Short mmCIF file of C-alpha atoms in Angstrom, two decimals:
data_model
loop_
_atom_site.label_atom_id
_atom_site.label_comp_id
_atom_site.label_asym_id
_atom_site.label_seq_id
_atom_site.Cartn_x
_atom_site.Cartn_y
_atom_site.Cartn_z
CA MET A 1 34.87 29.01 -10.27
CA SER A 2 34.46 26.55 -13.32
CA PRO A 3 33.12 22.31 -12.26
CA ALA A 4 36.14 20.39 -11.82
CA GLY A 5 37.33 18.89 -14.62
CA HIS A 6 35.55 21.93 -17.07
CA ARG A 7 39.12 24.45 -16.48
CA THR A 8 40.43 25.77 -19.91
CA ALA A 9 42.86 27.65 -21.10
CA PRO A 10 42.42 31.86 -20.81
CA MET A 11 40.36 32.88 -23.59
CA THR A 12 39.55 36.10 -25.52
CA VAL A 13 36.10 36.03 -26.55
CA LEU A 14 34.09 38.17 -28.59
CA ALA A 15 30.06 38.48 -28.29
CA VAL A 16 28.70 40.35 -31.39
CA GLY A 17 24.70 41.66 -30.64
CA ASP A 18 22.40 41.46 -33.34
CA VAL A 19 22.63 41.60 -36.99
CA VAL A 20 20.32 43.41 -39.16
CA GLY A 21 20.67 43.05 -42.45
CA SER A 22 22.17 41.39 -45.12
CA ASP A 23 24.09 44.76 -45.46
CA ALA A 24 25.56 44.57 -42.38
CA ALA A 25 25.83 40.42 -42.19
CA GLY A 26 28.69 41.59 -44.72
CA TRP A 27 29.90 45.16 -43.45
CA LEU A 28 30.30 42.70 -40.52
CA ALA A 29 31.60 39.82 -41.96
CA ASP A 30 34.18 42.34 -43.88
CA ARG A 31 36.19 44.11 -40.60
CA LEU A 32 35.99 40.42 -38.62
CA PRO A 33 39.67 39.86 -39.70
CA ARG A 34 40.87 43.00 -38.92
CA LEU A 35 38.45 42.74 -35.24
CA ARG A 36 39.48 39.68 -34.30
CA GLU A 37 42.89 39.95 -34.57
CA GLU A 38 43.38 43.85 -32.67
CA HIS A 39 41.49 42.41 -29.68
CA GLU A 40 42.92 39.03 -29.56
CA ALA A 41 39.98 37.20 -30.08
CA ASP A 42 39.76 33.45 -29.67
CA PHE A 43 36.12 32.64 -30.37
CA VAL A 44 33.22 35.19 -31.74
CA VAL A 45 30.00 34.46 -30.97
CA VAL A 46 27.23 36.81 -32.98
CA ASN A 47 23.31 36.54 -32.50
CA ALA A 48 21.97 37.09 -36.22
CA GLU A 49 18.77 36.21 -35.96
CA ASN A 50 18.50 39.35 -38.57
CA CYS A 51 20.70 39.37 -40.87
CA ALA A 52 18.18 38.66 -43.51
CA VAL A 53 14.54 40.13 -44.66
CA THR A 54 12.89 38.48 -47.34
CA GLY A 55 10.35 39.19 -48.02
CA PRO A 56 6.28 40.55 -46.83
CA ILE A 57 6.64 41.76 -42.93
CA PRO A 58 5.72 41.66 -39.64
CA MET A 59 7.16 37.76 -38.62
CA ASP A 60 7.93 35.97 -42.16
CA GLY A 61 10.70 39.09 -43.17
CA PHE A 62 13.25 38.62 -41.00
CA GLY A 63 15.67 35.90 -39.90
CA MET A 64 18.09 33.90 -40.97
CA THR A 65 19.85 32.19 -45.08
CA VAL A 66 22.15 30.06 -46.13
CA GLU A 67 23.31 32.77 -47.83
CA VAL A 68 24.70 35.17 -45.07
CA ILE A 69 25.18 32.68 -43.00
CA ASP A 70 27.98 31.53 -44.98
CA ARG A 71 28.42 34.96 -44.79
CA LEU A 72 29.64 35.05 -41.62
CA LEU A 73 31.03 31.66 -41.08
CA ASP A 74 33.64 32.26 -44.53
CA ALA A 75 34.96 36.10 -42.87
CA GLY A 76 35.21 33.83 -38.81
CA VAL A 77 31.91 32.98 -36.87
CA ASP A 78 33.15 30.27 -34.74
CA ALA A 79 29.32 30.60 -33.18
CA ILE A 80 25.36 32.28 -34.15
CA THR A 81 22.85 32.52 -31.84
CA GLY A 82 19.55 33.81 -32.60
CA GLY A 83 16.48 33.96 -30.68
CA ASN A 84 12.36 34.43 -31.63
CA HIS A 85 13.67 35.29 -34.90
CA SER A 86 15.49 31.85 -35.20
CA TRP A 87 12.06 30.16 -37.38
CA ASP A 88 11.46 33.01 -39.59
CA GLY A 89 12.39 32.79 -43.21
CA PRO A 90 12.90 30.60 -46.34
CA ASP A 91 16.41 28.50 -45.79
CA VAL A 92 15.02 27.94 -41.65
CA ASP A 93 15.60 23.95 -41.60
CA ASP A 94 18.96 24.92 -43.65
CA VAL A 95 20.25 26.77 -41.28
CA LEU A 96 19.28 25.10 -37.80
CA ALA A 97 20.97 22.16 -39.22
CA TYR A 98 24.50 23.91 -39.44
CA PRO A 99 26.90 22.09 -36.13
CA GLN A 100 27.36 26.13 -36.20
CA VAL A 101 23.88 27.61 -35.65
CA VAL A 102 22.47 27.68 -31.61
CA ARG A 103 18.92 27.74 -31.52
CA PRO A 104 16.64 29.22 -28.31
CA VAL A 105 18.20 26.31 -25.76
CA ASN A 106 14.20 26.59 -23.51
CA LEU A 107 11.87 25.65 -25.63
CA ASP A 108 10.77 21.81 -27.39
CA GLU A 109 12.09 21.93 -31.62
CA THR A 110 13.21 18.62 -31.98
CA ARG A 111 16.25 20.90 -34.78
CA GLY A 112 18.50 22.87 -34.22
CA ARG A 113 20.78 22.48 -31.03
CA GLY A 114 20.28 24.76 -28.12
CA LEU A 115 23.83 24.46 -27.36
CA ILE A 116 27.19 24.14 -28.51
CA THR A 117 30.92 23.81 -27.63
CA LEU A 118 34.00 25.38 -29.77
CA THR A 119 37.05 24.46 -29.05
CA ARG A 120 41.19 25.07 -30.30
CA GLY A 121 43.17 24.56 -28.73
CA ASP A 122 43.30 24.28 -26.15
CA ARG A 123 41.32 26.25 -25.32
CA THR A 124 37.00 25.90 -25.08
CA LEU A 125 33.43 27.89 -24.92
CA THR A 126 30.23 26.12 -24.09
CA VAL A 127 27.29 28.97 -26.18
CA ILE A 128 23.44 28.30 -24.13
CA ASN A 129 20.51 30.58 -26.27
CA LEU A 130 17.68 31.33 -24.35
CA LEU A 131 15.08 32.89 -25.45
CA SER A 132 12.83 34.96 -22.64
CA PRO A 133 9.23 34.65 -22.58
CA THR A 134 9.11 38.48 -22.72
CA ALA A 135 10.10 37.66 -26.86
CA ALA A 136 8.67 35.49 -27.57
CA LEU A 137 5.34 38.16 -29.06
CA PRO A 138 1.95 36.07 -30.18
CA GLY A 139 2.17 35.42 -34.09
CA MET A 140 5.29 34.52 -34.38
CA LYS A 141 6.38 31.20 -35.73
CA ALA A 142 9.28 30.87 -32.53
CA PRO A 143 7.29 28.08 -30.14
CA GLN A 144 6.82 29.58 -26.89
CA PRO A 145 10.20 28.82 -24.52
CA GLU A 146 10.21 27.22 -20.80
CA PRO A 147 11.00 29.73 -17.70
CA LEU A 148 14.36 30.60 -17.76
CA TRP A 149 15.30 29.37 -13.91
CA PRO A 150 13.98 25.68 -14.24
CA SER A 151 15.37 25.47 -18.39
CA TRP A 152 18.88 26.65 -16.87
CA THR A 153 18.52 23.77 -13.50
CA ALA A 154 17.61 20.92 -15.77
CA LEU A 155 20.16 21.67 -19.35
CA ALA A 156 22.60 21.71 -16.03
CA ALA A 157 22.45 18.49 -14.29
CA ALA A 158 21.68 17.06 -17.93
CA GLU A 159 24.80 18.49 -19.96
CA ASP A 160 28.11 18.07 -20.23
CA LEU A 161 28.72 21.47 -20.41
CA PRO A 162 32.74 21.77 -20.48
CA GLY A 163 35.86 25.26 -20.23
CA ALA A 164 34.39 28.29 -20.24
CA ILE A 165 30.91 29.68 -20.96
CA LEU A 166 29.30 31.99 -22.38
CA ILE A 167 25.11 32.56 -22.13
CA ASP A 168 22.98 34.65 -24.93
CA LEU A 169 19.95 36.05 -23.71
CA HIS A 170 17.47 36.88 -25.52
CA GLY A 171 14.34 39.14 -24.09
CA GLU A 172 13.42 42.51 -23.18
CA SER A 173 13.52 42.98 -19.47
CA PRO A 174 16.99 44.43 -18.39
CA TRP A 175 15.97 43.38 -14.97
CA GLU A 176 15.25 39.20 -15.96
CA LYS A 177 18.55 39.96 -17.78
CA ALA A 178 20.84 40.94 -15.23
CA SER A 179 18.09 38.82 -12.36
CA LEU A 180 19.85 35.17 -14.01
CA ALA A 181 22.65 36.90 -14.24
CA ALA A 182 22.75 37.52 -10.10
CA ALA A 183 21.02 34.30 -10.21
CA LEU A 184 24.28 32.27 -12.36
CA ASP A 185 27.45 33.15 -11.41
CA GLY A 186 30.05 32.14 -10.55
CA GLN A 187 28.49 29.20 -13.01
CA VAL A 188 29.19 30.25 -15.91
CA SER A 189 31.24 33.13 -17.04
CA ALA A 190 29.41 35.47 -19.27
CA LEU A 191 26.10 35.98 -19.50
CA VAL A 192 24.68 38.76 -22.80
CA GLY A 193 21.89 40.17 -23.64
CA THR A 194 20.11 40.43 -27.55
CA HIS A 195 17.53 41.65 -29.07
CA THR A 196 16.09 45.07 -27.67
CA HIS A 197 19.55 46.37 -30.41
CA ASP A 198 19.92 49.54 -28.10
CA PRO A 199 23.45 49.21 -26.70
CA THR A 200 24.13 49.83 -22.53
CA LEU A 201 27.29 50.74 -22.06
CA ARG A 202 28.38 49.13 -19.02
CA GLY A 203 29.69 45.94 -18.75
CA HIS A 204 29.81 44.81 -15.16
CA LEU A 205 31.79 42.04 -13.69
CA LEU A 206 30.14 40.08 -10.99
CA PRO A 207 31.55 39.31 -7.74
CA ALA A 208 31.76 35.04 -8.35
CA GLY A 209 33.07 35.97 -11.63
CA THR A 210 30.83 36.47 -14.23
CA ALA A 211 30.40 38.60 -16.51
CA TYR A 212 27.28 40.72 -17.78
CA VAL A 213 26.38 43.07 -19.58
CA ALA A 214 22.56 43.91 -20.50
CA GLU A 215 21.51 44.30 -23.98
CA LEU A 216 25.07 43.33 -26.87
CA GLY A 217 22.95 45.95 -29.12
CA MET A 218 22.74 45.90 -33.13
CA THR A 219 24.81 45.95 -36.11
CA GLY A 220 23.81 47.96 -37.66
CA PRO A 221 22.25 50.74 -39.47
CA LEU A 222 21.73 53.43 -37.42
CA GLY A 223 19.08 55.78 -38.97
CA PHE A 224 15.85 56.16 -37.61
CA THR A 225 15.97 55.17 -34.12
CA GLY A 226 19.17 53.43 -33.68
CA GLY A 227 17.00 49.71 -33.66
CA GLY A 228 18.12 49.02 -37.77
CA PHE A 229 14.31 49.68 -39.29
CA ASP A 230 12.03 51.45 -39.63
CA PRO A 231 9.96 51.86 -36.37
CA ALA A 232 6.29 52.88 -38.27
CA HIS A 233 4.70 49.35 -37.77
CA PHE A 234 6.11 49.29 -33.66
CA ALA A 235 4.40 52.57 -33.21
CA ALA A 236 0.89 52.21 -34.87
CA ARG A 237 0.76 48.94 -32.62
CA LEU A 238 0.82 51.16 -29.71
CA ARG A 239 -1.39 53.64 -30.76
CA GLY A 240 -3.25 49.87 -31.21
CA GLU A 241 -3.51 51.00 -35.67
CA ASP A 242 -3.49 48.00 -37.54
CA HIS A 243 -0.48 47.67 -38.32
CA THR A 244 -0.52 45.53 -41.37
CA ALA A 245 -2.19 48.04 -43.21
CA LEU A 246 1.23 50.20 -43.09
CA PRO A 247 4.07 49.49 -45.98
CA PRO A 248 6.60 47.20 -45.18
CA TYR A 249 9.68 47.74 -42.82
CA GLU A 250 12.13 49.62 -44.61
CA LEU A 251 15.97 49.18 -43.52
CA ALA A 252 16.75 51.84 -42.05
CA THR A 253 20.19 54.45 -44.09
CA GLY A 254 23.63 56.03 -42.13
CA PRO A 255 26.01 54.69 -40.49
CA MET A 256 27.04 51.24 -39.75
CA SER A 257 26.99 50.38 -35.60
CA LEU A 258 29.21 48.02 -34.21
CA GLY A 259 27.01 46.77 -30.60
CA ALA A 260 29.52 43.79 -29.34
CA VAL A 261 31.72 43.49 -25.89
CA ARG A 262 34.96 42.10 -25.58
CA VAL A 263 35.45 39.65 -22.92
CA ASP A 264 38.58 38.38 -21.13
CA ILE A 265 38.75 35.18 -19.60
CA GLY A 266 40.90 32.89 -16.69
CA ALA A 267 41.87 29.59 -16.37
CA ASP A 268 39.38 28.55 -13.49
CA GLY A 269 36.67 30.04 -16.10
CA SER A 270 35.90 33.63 -13.94
CA ALA A 271 35.78 36.91 -16.71
CA THR A 272 38.95 39.11 -15.47
CA ALA A 273 36.77 41.60 -18.02
CA ILE A 274 34.78 43.00 -20.06
CA ASP A 275 34.63 46.18 -23.03
CA ARG A 276 32.30 47.56 -24.80
CA ILE A 277 33.68 48.10 -28.56
CA THR A 278 32.38 50.33 -30.81
#
């Protein structure tokens, strides 16, 4: 499956979906050592673009802060991926400067990096972040992403992508995510979807060895509709109302939920299993 010379020792990767709020980040950080041991995870990849809610919403209040990112890294997270909120929040320049933070690669941006290669012993994992145009909404600070397939082909031609390859595709459409996974079957070890926060139950092992799940899901409080915060603003926008007149977004209450999968990858870079963790 992997290109010649890009083999790696077998590994297990724990991929965690959108962390919503600093309390959720702390909750995950407290449990991560046990989760890592229980699932014998060699690498942990976490989407944390919503891990800090810091100010006025709709746009500036999401994002990442140095304090919360430090908490996740100190707990053992190996790579932090993002999406359309990677450019929000007060600490954006400092956060994107972290070598462990990966922002979407398919856009014109000089800050940060769009991929990272992780090594532990004889195991090597390359993590790539892609942003779908479906997730780059008007008014957001995220640069407009380039189309997915041309971006991938250009990246694969220009970059050395060693070891197993995991892609976090941040986007709205499950069909788009499934289409890219099918197009990349046998070229990458895993493609996991993020952004919509509502987890899809099934993971898939595609014929040529790529593991795929449409949506990792949200890691955070389960109240309201399960997205981690009050959906009143979204409902108002759907009705054509001025959602900016509403009070700021509120984080949900209720029990915490973990949106995550475990992916087992063989020595040739092919996935051998993908299992949801709850």
